[in-house]
Amino acid sequence: MEPQKILDLYIWTPGTCFRHPAEGAVETAVVVELHPRSGPAEPVRACQRCVLSMEDERRELAKELGYDYEPGHAGGPFPP
């Protein structure tokens, strides 16, 4: 699947990428929410480069384990 089609599966808003916090606010998507024992859920955001990297990792893992790859779930549980 083309990278832009994968990116189009996500909702992009300005935020801080969890892998590149020093870059400041860039276009990011929520890839997972952390639920601490106390307090509200904390969204974990990733930039486009990181989302594509995470999608590549999911695609490879799916291939190794014999699952069909379904884009749009970077940061989500695996198997889908």
Coordinates of C-alpha atoms in Angstrom, one line a residue:
M1 CA 0.0 0.0 0.0
E2 CA 1.3 3.5 -0.8
P3 CA 2.5 5.5 2.2
Q4 CA 0.0 8.3 1.6
K5 CA -2.9 5.9 1.6
I6 CA -1.7 4.5 5.0
L7 CA -1.3 8.1 6.4
D8 CA -4.8 8.9 5.2
L9 CA -6.2 6.2 7.6
Y10 CA -5.2 8.4 10.6
I11 CA -6.5 11.7 12.0
W12 CA -3.7 14.3 12.0
T13 CA -3.5 17.2 14.4
P14 CA -0.6 19.3 15.8
G15 CA 1.2 17.5 18.7
T16 CA 4.4 16.1 19.9
C17 CA 5.8 12.8 18.6
F18 CA 6.7 10.4 21.4
R19 CA 9.9 9.5 19.6
H20 CA 10.9 13.0 18.6
P21 CA 9.8 15.4 21.4
A22 CA 12.6 17.9 20.7
E23 CA 11.0 18.7 17.3
G24 CA 8.1 20.4 19.1
A25 CA 4.6 20.5 17.6
V26 CA 4.3 18.7 14.2
E27 CA 1.4 16.9 12.5
T28 CA 0.8 13.8 14.7
A29 CA -1.8 11.0 15.1
V30 CA -2.8 9.2 18.3
V31 CA -1.4 5.7 18.0
V32 CA -2.4 4.4 21.5
E33 CA -3.8 5.6 24.8
L34 CA -2.2 4.8 28.1
H35 CA -4.6 4.4 31.0
P36 CA -2.8 5.2 34.3
R37 CA -4.3 3.9 37.5
S38 CA -5.1 7.4 38.5
G39 CA -6.0 10.3 36.2
P40 CA -7.2 10.5 32.7
A41 CA -6.1 8.5 29.7
E42 CA -2.9 9.9 28.0
P43 CA -2.7 9.8 24.2
V44 CA 0.6 8.7 22.7
R45 CA 1.2 10.7 19.5
A46 CA 3.4 9.8 16.5
C47 CA 4.6 11.9 13.5
Q48 CA 4.0 10.7 10.0
R49 CA 7.6 9.2 9.7
C50 CA 7.1 7.2 12.9
V51 CA 3.6 6.0 11.9
L52 CA 5.0 4.7 8.6
S53 CA 7.9 3.0 10.5
M54 CA 5.4 1.4 13.0
E55 CA 3.2 0.2 10.1
D56 CA 6.3 -1.4 8.4
E57 CA 7.0 -3.2 11.7
R58 CA 3.4 -4.4 11.9
R59 CA 3.5 -5.6 8.3
E60 CA 6.7 -7.6 8.9
L61 CA 5.3 -9.1 12.1
A62 CA 2.1 -10.1 10.3
K63 CA 4.1 -11.7 7.5
E64 CA 6.3 -13.7 10.0
L65 CA 3.3 -14.9 12.0
G66 CA 1.1 -15.7 9.0
Y67 CA -1.5 -12.9 9.6
D68 CA -3.1 -10.6 7.0
Y69 CA -1.6 -7.1 7.3
E70 CA -4.3 -4.5 7.9
P71 CA -3.0 -0.9 7.9
G72 CA -4.3 1.8 10.2
H73 CA -3.5 0.3 13.6
A74 CA 0.0 1.4 14.4
G75 CA 0.5 1.1 18.2
G76 CA -2.5 -1.2 18.5
P77 CA -2.5 -4.8 19.9
F78 CA -1.2 -7.6 17.7
P79 CA -2.5 -9.8 16.3
P80 CA -5.4 -7.6 15.1

